[in-house]
Coordinates of C-alpha atoms in Angstrom, one line a residue:
Chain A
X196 CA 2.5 -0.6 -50.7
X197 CA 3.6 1.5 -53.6
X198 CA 4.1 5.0 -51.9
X199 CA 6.7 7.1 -53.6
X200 CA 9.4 8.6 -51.9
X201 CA 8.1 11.9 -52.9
X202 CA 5.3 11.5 -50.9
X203 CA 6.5 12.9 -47.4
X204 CA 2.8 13.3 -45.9
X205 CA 2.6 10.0 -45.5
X206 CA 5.4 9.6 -43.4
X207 CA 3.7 9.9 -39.3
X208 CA 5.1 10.9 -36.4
X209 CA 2.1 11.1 -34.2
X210 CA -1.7 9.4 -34.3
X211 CA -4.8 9.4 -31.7
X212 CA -6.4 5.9 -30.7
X213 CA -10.2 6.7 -28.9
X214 CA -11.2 3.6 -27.2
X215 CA -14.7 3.4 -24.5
X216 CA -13.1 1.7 -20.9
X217 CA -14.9 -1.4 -20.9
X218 CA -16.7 -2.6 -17.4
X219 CA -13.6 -5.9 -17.0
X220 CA -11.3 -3.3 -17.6
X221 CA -12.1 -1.7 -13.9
X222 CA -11.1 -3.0 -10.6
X223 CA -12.9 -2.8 -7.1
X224 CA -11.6 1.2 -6.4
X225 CA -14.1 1.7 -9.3
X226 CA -11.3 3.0 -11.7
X227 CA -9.4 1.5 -14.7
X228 CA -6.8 -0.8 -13.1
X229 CA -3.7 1.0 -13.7
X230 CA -2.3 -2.1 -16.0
X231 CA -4.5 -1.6 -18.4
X232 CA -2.8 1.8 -19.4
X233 CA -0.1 -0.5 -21.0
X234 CA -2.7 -2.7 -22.9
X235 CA -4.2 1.2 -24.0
X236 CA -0.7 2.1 -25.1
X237 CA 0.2 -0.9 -27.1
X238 CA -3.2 -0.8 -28.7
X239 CA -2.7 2.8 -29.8
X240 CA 1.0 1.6 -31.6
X241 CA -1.0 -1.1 -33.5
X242 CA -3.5 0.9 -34.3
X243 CA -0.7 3.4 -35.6
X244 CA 0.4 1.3 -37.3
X245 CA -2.5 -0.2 -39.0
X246 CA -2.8 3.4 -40.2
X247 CA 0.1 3.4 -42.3
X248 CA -0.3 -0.5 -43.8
X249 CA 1.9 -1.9 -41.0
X250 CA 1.9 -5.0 -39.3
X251 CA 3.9 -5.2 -36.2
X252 CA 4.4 -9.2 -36.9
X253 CA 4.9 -10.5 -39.7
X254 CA 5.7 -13.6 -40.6
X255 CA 7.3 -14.7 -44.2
X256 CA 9.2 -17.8 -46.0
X257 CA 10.0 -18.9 -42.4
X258 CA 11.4 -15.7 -41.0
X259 CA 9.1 -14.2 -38.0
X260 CA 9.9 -10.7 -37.3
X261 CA 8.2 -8.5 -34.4
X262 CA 9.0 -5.6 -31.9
X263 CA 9.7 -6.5 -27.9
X264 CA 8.9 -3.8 -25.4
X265 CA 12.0 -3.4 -23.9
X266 CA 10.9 -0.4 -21.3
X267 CA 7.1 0.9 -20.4
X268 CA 6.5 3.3 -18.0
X269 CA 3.3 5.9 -17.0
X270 CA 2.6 8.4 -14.8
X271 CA -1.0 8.8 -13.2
X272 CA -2.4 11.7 -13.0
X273 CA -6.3 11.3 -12.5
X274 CA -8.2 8.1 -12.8
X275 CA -11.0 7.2 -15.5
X276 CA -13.6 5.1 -15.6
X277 CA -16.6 2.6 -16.9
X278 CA -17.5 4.0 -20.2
X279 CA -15.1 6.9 -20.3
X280 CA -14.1 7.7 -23.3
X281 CA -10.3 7.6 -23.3
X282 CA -8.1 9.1 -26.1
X283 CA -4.6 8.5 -26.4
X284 CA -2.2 10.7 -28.2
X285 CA 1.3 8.6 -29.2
X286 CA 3.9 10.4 -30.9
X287 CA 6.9 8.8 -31.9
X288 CA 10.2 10.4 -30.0
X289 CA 13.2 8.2 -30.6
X290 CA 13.4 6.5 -33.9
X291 CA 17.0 4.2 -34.7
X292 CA 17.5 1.4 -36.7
X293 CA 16.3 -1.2 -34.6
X294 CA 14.1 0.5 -31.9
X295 CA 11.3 3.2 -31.5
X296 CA 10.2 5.5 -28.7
X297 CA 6.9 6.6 -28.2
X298 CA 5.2 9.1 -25.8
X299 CA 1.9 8.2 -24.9
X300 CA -0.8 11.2 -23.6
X301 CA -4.3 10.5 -22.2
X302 CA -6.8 12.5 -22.0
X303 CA -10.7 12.2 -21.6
X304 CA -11.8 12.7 -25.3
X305 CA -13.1 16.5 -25.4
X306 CA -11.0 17.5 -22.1
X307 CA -7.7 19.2 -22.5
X308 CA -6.0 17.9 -19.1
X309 CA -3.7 14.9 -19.5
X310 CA -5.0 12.3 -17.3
X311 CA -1.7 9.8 -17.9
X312 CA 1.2 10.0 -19.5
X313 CA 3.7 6.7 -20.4
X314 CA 6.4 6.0 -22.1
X315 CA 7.2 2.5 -24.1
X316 CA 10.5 1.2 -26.1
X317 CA 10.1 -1.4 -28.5
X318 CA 13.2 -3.0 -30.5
X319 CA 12.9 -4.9 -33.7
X320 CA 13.9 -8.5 -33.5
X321 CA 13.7 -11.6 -36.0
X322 CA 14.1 -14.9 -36.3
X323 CA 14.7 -17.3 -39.3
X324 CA 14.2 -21.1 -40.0
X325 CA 16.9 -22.8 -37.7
X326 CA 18.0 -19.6 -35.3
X327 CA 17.3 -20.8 -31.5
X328 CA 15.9 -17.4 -30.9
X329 CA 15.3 -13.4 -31.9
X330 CA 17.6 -11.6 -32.2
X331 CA 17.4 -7.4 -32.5
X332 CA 17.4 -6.5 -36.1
X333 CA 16.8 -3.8 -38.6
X334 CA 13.6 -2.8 -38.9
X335 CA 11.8 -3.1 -42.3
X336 CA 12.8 -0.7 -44.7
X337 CA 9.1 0.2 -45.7
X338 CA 8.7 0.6 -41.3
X339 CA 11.7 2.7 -41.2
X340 CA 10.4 5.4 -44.1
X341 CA 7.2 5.6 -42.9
X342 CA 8.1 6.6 -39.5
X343 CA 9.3 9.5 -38.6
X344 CA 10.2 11.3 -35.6
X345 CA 8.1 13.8 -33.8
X346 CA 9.9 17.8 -34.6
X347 CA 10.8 18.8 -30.8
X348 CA 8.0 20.6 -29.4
X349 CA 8.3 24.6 -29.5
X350 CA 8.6 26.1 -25.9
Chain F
X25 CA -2.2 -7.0 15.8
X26 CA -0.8 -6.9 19.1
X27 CA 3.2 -6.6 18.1
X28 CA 5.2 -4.6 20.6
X29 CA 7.0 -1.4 19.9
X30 CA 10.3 -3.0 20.5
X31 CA 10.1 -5.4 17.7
X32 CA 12.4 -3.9 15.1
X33 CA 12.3 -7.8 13.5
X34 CA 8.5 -6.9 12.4
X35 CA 9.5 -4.2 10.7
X36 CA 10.3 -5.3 6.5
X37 CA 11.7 -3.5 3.8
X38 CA 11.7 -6.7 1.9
X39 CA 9.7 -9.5 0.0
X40 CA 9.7 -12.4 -2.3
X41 CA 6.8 -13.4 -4.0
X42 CA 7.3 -16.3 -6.4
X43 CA 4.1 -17.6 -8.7
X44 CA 4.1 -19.8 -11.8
X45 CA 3.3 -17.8 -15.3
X46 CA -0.4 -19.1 -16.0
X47 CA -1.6 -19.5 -20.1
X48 CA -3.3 -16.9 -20.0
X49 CA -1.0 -14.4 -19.2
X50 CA 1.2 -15.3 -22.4
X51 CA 0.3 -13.7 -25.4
X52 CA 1.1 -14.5 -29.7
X53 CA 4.8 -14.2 -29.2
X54 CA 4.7 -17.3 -26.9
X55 CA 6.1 -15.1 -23.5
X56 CA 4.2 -13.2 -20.7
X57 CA 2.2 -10.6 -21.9
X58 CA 4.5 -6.9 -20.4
X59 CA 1.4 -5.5 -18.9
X60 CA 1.5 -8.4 -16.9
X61 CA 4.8 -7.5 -15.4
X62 CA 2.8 -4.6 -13.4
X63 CA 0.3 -7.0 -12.2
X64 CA 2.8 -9.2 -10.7
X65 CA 4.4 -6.0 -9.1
X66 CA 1.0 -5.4 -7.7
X67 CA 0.6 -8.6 -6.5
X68 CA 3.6 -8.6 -4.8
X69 CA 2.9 -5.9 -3.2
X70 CA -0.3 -7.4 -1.4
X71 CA 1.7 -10.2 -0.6
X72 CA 4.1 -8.3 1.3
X73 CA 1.2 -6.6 2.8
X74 CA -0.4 -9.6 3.7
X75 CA 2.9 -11.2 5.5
X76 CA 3.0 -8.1 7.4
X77 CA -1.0 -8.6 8.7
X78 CA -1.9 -5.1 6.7
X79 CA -4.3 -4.7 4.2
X80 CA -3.6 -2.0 1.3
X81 CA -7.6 -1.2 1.0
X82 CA -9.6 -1.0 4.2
X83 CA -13.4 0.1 4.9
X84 CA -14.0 1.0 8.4
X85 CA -17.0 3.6 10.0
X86 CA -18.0 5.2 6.8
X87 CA -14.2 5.7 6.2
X88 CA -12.6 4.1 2.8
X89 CA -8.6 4.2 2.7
X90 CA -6.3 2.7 -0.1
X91 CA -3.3 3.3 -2.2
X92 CA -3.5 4.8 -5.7
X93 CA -0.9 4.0 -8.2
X94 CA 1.1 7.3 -9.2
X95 CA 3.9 5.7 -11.2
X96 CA 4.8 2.2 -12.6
X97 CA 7.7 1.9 -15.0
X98 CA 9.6 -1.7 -16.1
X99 CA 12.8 -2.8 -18.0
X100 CA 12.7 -5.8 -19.6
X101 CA 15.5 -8.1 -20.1
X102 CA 14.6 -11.1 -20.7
X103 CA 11.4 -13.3 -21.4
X104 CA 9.4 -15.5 -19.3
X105 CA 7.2 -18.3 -20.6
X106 CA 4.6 -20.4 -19.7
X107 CA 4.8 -23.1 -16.4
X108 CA 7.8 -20.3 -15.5
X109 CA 8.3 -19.8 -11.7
X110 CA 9.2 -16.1 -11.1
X111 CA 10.6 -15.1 -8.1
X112 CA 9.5 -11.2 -7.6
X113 CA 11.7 -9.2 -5.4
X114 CA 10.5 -6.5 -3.7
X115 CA 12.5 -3.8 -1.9
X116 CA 10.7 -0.9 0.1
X117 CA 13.1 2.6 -1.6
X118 CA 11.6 5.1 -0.2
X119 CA 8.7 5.7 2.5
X120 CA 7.1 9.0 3.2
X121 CA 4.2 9.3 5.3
X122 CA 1.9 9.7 2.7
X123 CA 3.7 7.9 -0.5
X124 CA 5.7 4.6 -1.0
X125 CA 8.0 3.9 -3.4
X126 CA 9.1 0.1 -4.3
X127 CA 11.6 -1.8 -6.6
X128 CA 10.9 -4.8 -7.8
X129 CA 13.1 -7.7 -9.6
X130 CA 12.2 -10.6 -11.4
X131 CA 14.2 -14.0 -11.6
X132 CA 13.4 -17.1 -12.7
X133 CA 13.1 -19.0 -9.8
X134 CA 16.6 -20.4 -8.8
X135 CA 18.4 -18.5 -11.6
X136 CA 20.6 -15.4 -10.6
X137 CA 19.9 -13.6 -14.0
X138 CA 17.4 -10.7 -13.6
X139 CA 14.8 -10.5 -16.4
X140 CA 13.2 -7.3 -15.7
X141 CA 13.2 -4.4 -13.0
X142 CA 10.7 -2.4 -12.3
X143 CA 9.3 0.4 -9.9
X144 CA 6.1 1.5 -8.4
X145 CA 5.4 5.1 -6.4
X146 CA 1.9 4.8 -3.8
X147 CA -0.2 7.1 -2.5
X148 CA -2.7 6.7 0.4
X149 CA -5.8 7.8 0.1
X150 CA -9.4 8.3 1.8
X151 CA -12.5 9.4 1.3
X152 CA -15.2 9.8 4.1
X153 CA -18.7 9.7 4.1
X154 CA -20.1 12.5 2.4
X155 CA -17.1 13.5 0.7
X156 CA -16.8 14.3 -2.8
X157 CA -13.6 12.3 -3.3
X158 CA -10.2 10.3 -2.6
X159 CA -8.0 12.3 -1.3
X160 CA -4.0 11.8 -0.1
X161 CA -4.0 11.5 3.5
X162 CA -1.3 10.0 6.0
X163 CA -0.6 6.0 5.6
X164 CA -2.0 4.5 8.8
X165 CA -0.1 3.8 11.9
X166 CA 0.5 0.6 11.9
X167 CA 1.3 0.6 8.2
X168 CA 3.7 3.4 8.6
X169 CA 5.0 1.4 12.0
X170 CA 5.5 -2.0 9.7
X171 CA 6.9 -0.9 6.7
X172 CA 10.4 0.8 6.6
X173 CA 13.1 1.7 3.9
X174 CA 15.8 -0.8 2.7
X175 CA 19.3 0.3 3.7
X176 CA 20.9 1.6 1.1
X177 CA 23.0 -1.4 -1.2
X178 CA 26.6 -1.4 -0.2
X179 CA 28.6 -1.0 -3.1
Chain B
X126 CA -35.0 10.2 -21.9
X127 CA -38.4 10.9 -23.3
X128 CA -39.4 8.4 -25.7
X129 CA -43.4 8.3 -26.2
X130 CA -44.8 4.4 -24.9
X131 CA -46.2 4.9 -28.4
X132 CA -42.7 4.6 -30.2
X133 CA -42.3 0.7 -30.7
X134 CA -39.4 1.4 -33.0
X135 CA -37.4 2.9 -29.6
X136 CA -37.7 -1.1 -28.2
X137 CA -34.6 -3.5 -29.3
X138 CA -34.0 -7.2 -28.8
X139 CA -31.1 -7.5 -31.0
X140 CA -27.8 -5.4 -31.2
X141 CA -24.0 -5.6 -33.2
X142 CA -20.8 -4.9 -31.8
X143 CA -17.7 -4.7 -34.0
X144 CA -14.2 -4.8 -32.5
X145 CA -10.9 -5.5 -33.8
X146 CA -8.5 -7.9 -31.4
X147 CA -5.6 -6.7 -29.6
X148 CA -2.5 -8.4 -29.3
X149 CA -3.0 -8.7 -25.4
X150 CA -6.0 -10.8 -26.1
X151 CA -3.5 -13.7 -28.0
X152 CA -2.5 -16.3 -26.3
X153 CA 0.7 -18.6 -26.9
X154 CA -1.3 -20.9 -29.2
X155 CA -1.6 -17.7 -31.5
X156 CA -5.7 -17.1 -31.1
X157 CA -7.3 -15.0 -29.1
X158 CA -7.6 -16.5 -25.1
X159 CA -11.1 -18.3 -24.9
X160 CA -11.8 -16.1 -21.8
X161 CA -11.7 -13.7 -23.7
X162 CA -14.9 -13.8 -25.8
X163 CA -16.4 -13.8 -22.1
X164 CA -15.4 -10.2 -22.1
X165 CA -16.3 -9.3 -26.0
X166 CA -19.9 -10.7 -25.0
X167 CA -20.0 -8.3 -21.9
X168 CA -18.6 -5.6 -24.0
X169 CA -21.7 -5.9 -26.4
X170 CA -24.1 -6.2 -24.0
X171 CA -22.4 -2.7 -22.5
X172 CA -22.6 -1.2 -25.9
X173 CA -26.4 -2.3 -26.5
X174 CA -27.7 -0.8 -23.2
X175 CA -25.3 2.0 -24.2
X176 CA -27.2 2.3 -27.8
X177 CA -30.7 2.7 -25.7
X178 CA -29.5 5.2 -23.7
X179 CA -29.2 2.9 -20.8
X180 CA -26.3 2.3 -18.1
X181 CA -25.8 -1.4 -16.7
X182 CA -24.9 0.2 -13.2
X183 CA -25.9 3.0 -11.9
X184 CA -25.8 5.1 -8.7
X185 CA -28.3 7.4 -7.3
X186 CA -29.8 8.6 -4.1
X187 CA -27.5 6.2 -2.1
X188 CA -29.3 3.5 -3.8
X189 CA -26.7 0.8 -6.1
X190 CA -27.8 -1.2 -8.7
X191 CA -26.4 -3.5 -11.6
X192 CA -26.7 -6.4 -12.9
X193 CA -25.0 -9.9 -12.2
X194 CA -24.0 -12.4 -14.5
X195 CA -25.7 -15.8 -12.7
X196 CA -24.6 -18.0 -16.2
X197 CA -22.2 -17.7 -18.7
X198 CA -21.3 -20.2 -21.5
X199 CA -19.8 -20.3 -25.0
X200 CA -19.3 -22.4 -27.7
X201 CA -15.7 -22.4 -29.9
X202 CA -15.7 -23.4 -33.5
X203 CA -12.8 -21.7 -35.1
X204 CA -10.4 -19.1 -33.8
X205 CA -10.0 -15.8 -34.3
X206 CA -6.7 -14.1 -34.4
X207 CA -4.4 -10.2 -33.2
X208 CA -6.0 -7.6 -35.7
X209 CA -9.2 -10.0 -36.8
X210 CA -12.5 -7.6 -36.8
X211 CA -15.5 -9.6 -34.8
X212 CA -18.7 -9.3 -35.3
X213 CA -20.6 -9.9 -32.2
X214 CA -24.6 -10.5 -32.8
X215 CA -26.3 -10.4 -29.3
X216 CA -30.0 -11.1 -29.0
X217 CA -32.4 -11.0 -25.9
X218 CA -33.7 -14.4 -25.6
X219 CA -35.6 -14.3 -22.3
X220 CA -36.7 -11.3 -20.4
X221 CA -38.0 -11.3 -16.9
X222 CA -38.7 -8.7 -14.8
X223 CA -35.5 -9.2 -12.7
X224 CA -33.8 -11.0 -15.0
X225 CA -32.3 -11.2 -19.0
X226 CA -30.7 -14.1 -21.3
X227 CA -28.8 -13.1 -24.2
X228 CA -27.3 -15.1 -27.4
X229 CA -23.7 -14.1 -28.5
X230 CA -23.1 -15.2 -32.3
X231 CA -19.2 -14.5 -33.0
X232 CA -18.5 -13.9 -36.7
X233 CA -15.4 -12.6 -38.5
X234 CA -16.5 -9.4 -40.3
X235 CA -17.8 -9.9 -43.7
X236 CA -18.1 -13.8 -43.0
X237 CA -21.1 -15.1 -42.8
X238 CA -19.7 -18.9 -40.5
X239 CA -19.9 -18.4 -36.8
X240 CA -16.8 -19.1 -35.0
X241 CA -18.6 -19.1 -31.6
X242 CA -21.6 -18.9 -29.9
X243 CA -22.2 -18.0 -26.3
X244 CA -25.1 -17.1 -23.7
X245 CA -25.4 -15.3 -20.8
X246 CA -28.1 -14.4 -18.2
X247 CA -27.8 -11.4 -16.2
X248 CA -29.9 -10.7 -13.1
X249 CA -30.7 -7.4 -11.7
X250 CA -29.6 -6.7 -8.2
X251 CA -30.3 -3.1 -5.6
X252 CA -28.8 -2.1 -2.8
X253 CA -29.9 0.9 -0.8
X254 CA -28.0 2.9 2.3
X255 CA -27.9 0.4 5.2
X256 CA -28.7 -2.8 3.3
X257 CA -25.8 -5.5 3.7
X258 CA -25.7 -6.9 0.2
X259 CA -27.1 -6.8 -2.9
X260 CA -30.3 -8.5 -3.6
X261 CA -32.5 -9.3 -6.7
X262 CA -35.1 -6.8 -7.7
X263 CA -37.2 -5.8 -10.9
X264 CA -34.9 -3.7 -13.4
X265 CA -35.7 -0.2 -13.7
X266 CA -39.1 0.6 -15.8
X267 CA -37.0 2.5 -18.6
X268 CA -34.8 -0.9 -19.0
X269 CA -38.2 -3.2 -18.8
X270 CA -39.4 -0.9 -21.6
X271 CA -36.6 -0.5 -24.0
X272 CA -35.5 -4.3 -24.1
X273 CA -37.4 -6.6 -25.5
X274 CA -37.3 -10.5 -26.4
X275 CA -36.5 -11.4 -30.1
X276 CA -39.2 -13.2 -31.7
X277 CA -38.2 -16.7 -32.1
X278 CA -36.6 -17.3 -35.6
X279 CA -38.7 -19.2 -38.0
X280 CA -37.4 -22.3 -39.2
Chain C
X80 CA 8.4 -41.3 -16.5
X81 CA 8.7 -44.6 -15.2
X82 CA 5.7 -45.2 -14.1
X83 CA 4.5 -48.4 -14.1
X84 CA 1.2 -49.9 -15.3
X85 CA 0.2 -52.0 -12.8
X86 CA 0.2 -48.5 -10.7
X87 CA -3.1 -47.3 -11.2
X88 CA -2.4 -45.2 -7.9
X89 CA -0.9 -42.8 -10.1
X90 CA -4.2 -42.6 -12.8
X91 CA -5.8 -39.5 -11.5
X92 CA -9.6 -38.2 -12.2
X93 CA -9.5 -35.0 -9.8
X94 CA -7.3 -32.6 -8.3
X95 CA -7.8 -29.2 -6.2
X96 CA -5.9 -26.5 -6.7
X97 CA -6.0 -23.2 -4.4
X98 CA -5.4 -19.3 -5.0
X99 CA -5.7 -16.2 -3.8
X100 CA -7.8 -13.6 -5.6
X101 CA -5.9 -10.7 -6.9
X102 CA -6.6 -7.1 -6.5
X103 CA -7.0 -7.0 -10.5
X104 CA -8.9 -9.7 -10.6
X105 CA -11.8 -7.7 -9.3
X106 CA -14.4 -5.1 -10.8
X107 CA -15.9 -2.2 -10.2
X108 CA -18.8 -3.9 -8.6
X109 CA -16.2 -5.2 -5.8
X110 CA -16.2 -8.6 -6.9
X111 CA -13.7 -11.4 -9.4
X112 CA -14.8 -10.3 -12.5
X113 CA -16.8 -13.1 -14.3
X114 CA -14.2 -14.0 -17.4
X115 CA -11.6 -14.9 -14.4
X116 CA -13.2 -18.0 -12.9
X117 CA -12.3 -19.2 -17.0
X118 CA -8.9 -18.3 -16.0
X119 CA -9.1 -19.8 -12.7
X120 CA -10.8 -23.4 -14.5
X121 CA -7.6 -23.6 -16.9
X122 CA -4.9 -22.9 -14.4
X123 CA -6.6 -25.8 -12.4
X124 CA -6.0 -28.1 -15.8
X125 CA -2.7 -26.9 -15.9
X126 CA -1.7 -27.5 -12.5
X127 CA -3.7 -31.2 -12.5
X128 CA -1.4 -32.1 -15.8
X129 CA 1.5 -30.9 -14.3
X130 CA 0.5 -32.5 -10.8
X131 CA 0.8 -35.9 -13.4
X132 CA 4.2 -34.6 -14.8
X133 CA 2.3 -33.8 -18.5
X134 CA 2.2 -30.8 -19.9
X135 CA -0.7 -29.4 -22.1
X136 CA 1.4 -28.0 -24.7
X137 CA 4.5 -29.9 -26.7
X138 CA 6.8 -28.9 -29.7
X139 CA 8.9 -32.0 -30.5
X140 CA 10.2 -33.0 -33.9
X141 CA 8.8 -30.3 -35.3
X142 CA 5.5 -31.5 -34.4
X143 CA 3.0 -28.8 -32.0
X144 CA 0.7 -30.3 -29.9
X145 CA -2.1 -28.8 -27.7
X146 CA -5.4 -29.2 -26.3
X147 CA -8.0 -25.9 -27.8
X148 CA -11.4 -25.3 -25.5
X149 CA -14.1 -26.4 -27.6
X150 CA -16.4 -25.2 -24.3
X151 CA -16.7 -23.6 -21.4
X152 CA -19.3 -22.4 -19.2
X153 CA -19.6 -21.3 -15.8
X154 CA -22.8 -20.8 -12.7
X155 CA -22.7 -18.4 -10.8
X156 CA -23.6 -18.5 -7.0
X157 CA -21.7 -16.3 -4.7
X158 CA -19.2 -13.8 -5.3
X159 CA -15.4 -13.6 -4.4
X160 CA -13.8 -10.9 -3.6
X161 CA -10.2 -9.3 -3.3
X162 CA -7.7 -12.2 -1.1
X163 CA -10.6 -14.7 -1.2
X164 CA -9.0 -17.8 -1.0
X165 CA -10.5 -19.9 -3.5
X166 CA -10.2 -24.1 -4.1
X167 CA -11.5 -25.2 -7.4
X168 CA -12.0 -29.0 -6.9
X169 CA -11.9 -30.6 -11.0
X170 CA -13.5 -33.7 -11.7
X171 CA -12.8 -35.3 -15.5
X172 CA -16.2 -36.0 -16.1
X173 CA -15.7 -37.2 -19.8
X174 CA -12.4 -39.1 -21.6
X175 CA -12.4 -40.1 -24.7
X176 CA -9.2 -40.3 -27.5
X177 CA -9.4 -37.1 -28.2
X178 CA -11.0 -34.8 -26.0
X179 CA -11.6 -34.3 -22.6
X180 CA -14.4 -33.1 -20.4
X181 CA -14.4 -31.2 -16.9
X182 CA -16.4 -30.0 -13.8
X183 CA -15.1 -27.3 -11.6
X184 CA -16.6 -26.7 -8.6
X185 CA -15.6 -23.4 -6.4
X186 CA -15.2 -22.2 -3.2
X187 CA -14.1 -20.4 -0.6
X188 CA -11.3 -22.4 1.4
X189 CA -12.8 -24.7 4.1
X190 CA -15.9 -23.7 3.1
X191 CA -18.5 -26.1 2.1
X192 CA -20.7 -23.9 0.0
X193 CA -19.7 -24.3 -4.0
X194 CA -19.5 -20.3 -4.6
X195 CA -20.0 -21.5 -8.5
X196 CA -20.1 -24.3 -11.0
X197 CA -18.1 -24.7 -14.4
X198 CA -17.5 -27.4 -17.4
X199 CA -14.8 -27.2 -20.0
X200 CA -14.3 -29.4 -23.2
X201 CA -10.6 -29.5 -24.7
X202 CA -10.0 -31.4 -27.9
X203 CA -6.5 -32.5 -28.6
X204 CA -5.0 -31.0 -31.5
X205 CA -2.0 -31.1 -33.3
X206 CA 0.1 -29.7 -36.3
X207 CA 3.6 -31.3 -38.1
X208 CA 5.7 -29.1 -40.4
X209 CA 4.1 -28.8 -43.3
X210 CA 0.9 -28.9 -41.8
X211 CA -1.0 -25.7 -42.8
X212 CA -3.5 -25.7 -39.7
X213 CA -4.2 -27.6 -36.4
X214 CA -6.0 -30.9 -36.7
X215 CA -7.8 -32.8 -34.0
X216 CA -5.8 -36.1 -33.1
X217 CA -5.2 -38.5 -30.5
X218 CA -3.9 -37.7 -26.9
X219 CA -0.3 -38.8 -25.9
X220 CA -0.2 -42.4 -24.8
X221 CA 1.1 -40.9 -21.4
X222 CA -2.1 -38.8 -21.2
X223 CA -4.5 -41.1 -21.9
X224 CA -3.0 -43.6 -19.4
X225 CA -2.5 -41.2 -16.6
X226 CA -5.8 -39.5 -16.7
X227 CA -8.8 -41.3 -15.9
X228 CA -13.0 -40.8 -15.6
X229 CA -14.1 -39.9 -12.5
X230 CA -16.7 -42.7 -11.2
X231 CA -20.3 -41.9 -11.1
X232 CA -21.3 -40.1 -7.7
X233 CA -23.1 -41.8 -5.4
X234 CA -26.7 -41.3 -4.6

C-alpha cells in the first residue's frame, strides 16, 4: 500500500458488515443459534479489515503472523432469524501494540434497536522458521497506522 | 422422576463433561475454532441436564418451554487441538427462579492447567398456544428442585 | 406477487451465488471444511428461491411447509481457501411436482476451472394443525411456476 | 506399534462409533441439519483410525501428511433430532495405495432402521519442505496393513 501519512481519512475506527442469516445457521427454537454471533463478529473484523488492504494472516519468508481471540463475549437482547438481514456495527475501543478491542452492535438492517451486543480481544502473535510456537508480538506497522481508536462517545 | 424430597444427594451444582476436539471444529490456525468454545458450554450444559433426568426444551399440551441464552462470554488461555480430550467443568453460580447463571472451565483432560473460562446467564421461557411469543416465565419445579448453587469457593 | 402466466422471462432454472469464505469455514489442513460446500449449496439454493420472490419454508394458517433434502452429494477437485470469493452455479435439473434436483458448480471467481461439483434433491413436505409429521406433497403453484428445468446442454 | 503380522485380528474393515445429537446440531425445521451427518461420517473415520492407533494427519521430518475428501455424499431417510443417539456403522468399501472408500450407515441406537446412507472417498496426500502444494502419495505402511476391504455381503 502506498498511503501517506498525511492521509488521516484512511485511518478507521469503526465499519458495518450486513450479512442474510442463512437457514444452517438456525437451530430447532427457530432463531440463530447464539454461537453464531461470534462467527458474525469475527467475520465483520475481517471484513474490516479487508476494507483497509489487511490481512489478518499473513504468512512471509517463513514467519506466520496472525491475531488470537483472547476474550469474546455478547449480550442477547432479541433473537433473529432465517433470512434476516443482520448488520453489525464494530468499532474499535482499545488499540496497544499488540492487541485490539472491538465492540460489536447488531441490529436488524433498517431498525434502530440493538439486538446484541459483544465484545472480542484479539492479540497479535507470530511465529518464525524454528520457534516451537507464537508468541504475542507487535503488530504490523502498516496494521497499527491504519487503525485507530474509536473518539469516546459524547453523552 | 420419582426422587424423594429428602434427597439433597440429587440435588447438583456441578458437572464434567469431557469430549474429544473433532476436525471439523479446528480452523486455519490448526486449534479449535473460539466460537466453538460456546458450543461445548452448551453442550455441557445438556449434559448436566441430562444426568439430572431434565430436559432444557420441553413440548407438553400446546405448551413450549426452553432456556434462551442472555449472555455468554469466554477467556481464552490456551489452545486446544485436534484428537484433544477436554474436560468441561461446569459450576451452577447463581440460580434464580427464572434465570441461571453457570461457569464453565476447560482442561485438557488429566492436565491441571485451565485453558479457557467462560460464563453463560439462562432464561426460561414459554410460549402457549395462541400466544404471540416466548416469554420469561418460572423454571419448572423439578428443574428448580434439581438444580442448586455451588457453595461459594473457600479461599 | 403478480406476475402474468404470460411472462416466460419471470421462470428460472439457473441462478449464481457469490460468497467470500470466512475463517470459521477453514479447517486445520488450511481449505475450507468439505462440509462446508454442503451449506454454500443450501445457501444458493436459499438465495435463488430468494431472487423469485419465493421462501423455502413458510408458515401460514397453521399449516408448515418446507422442503427436505432426501440426497446430497459433491464432488472435490481443488480447494478453496479463508477470503477466496466462490462462485456457486446452481441449475434445476429435475423438477417434479413434489420434488427438485439441483447441480452445484463451485468456481473461484473470475476462474473459469471447477473446483467442485455437487447435487442435491429436495422434496417438498406439509404439515397442517393436528397432523403428526410432515409428509410429501406437491409444492405450492407459485413455486411450480417460477422454477423450471434447464434445458439439457448441448454437447 | 508392535503389532505383529501374522495378527490379522487386528486388520479392521468396520467400526461403529456412537453420539449424541447436539442442541446446535439442529435447525429450524427441528431436525440435525443436513451438512452435519458430513461431520458425523468423518468423526467416525477419525475415531476408526484412532480405534487402530493411526492418526489421519502426520507432520514428521518436515514432511505433512493427510488424507483430503475427494467425495462425499449422503441419503436421506429419517430425521434425527436434538439427544438422538445415533450409531454410524462404516464399512471400507474400497482400498487401494492411495485412497480409500467408505459406506456409512445411520441410525438411531438399537434401532434397526438405517435413518440415512453415506460414501466418502479420501485420497492420501502429502507435502515435504520445499514442496509448494500437496501431492497424492502412498498411504503409511501401517495404514495400509491395518486397514482392510470389507468382504462382499452376502446374498
Amino acid at each position: 500500500m502506498s498511503l501517506a501519512r498525511d492521509e488521516p481519512h484512511d485511518m478507521a475506527h469503526e465499519f458495518t458488515h450486513i450479512r442474510t442469516v442463512e437457514f444452517a445457521e438456525t437451530d430447532m427454537a427457530g432463531i440463530v443459534h447464539f454461537s453464531n454471533f461470534f462467527r458474525y463478529m469475527e467475520a465483520t473484523e475481517h471484513a474490516f479489515f479487508a476494507s483497509l488492504g489487511l490481512d489478518l494472516h499473513t504468512e512471509a519468508d517463513g514467519r506466520v503472523q496472525g491475531f488470537v481471540r483472547v476474550h469474546a463475549s455478547c449480550d442477547y437482547l432479541a433473537p433473529a432469524t432465517n433470512r434476516d438481514r443482520i448488520a453489525i456495527h464494530l468499532t474499535v475501543i482499545e488499540k496497544r501494540e499488540k492487541s485490539l478491542r472491538y465492540r460489536c452492535e447488531f441490529r436488524l438492517e433498517g431498525d434502530a434497536a440493538v439486538i446484541a451486543r459483544g465484545e472480542m480481544q484479539v492479540v497479535h502473535v507470530g511465529k518464525s522458521n524454528g520457534d516451537e510456537r507464537m508468541r504475542a508480538c507487535n503488530m504490523p506497522a502498516e496494521t497499527q497506522r491504519l487503525i485507530e481508536v474509536a473518539p469516546e462517545p459524547r453523552t
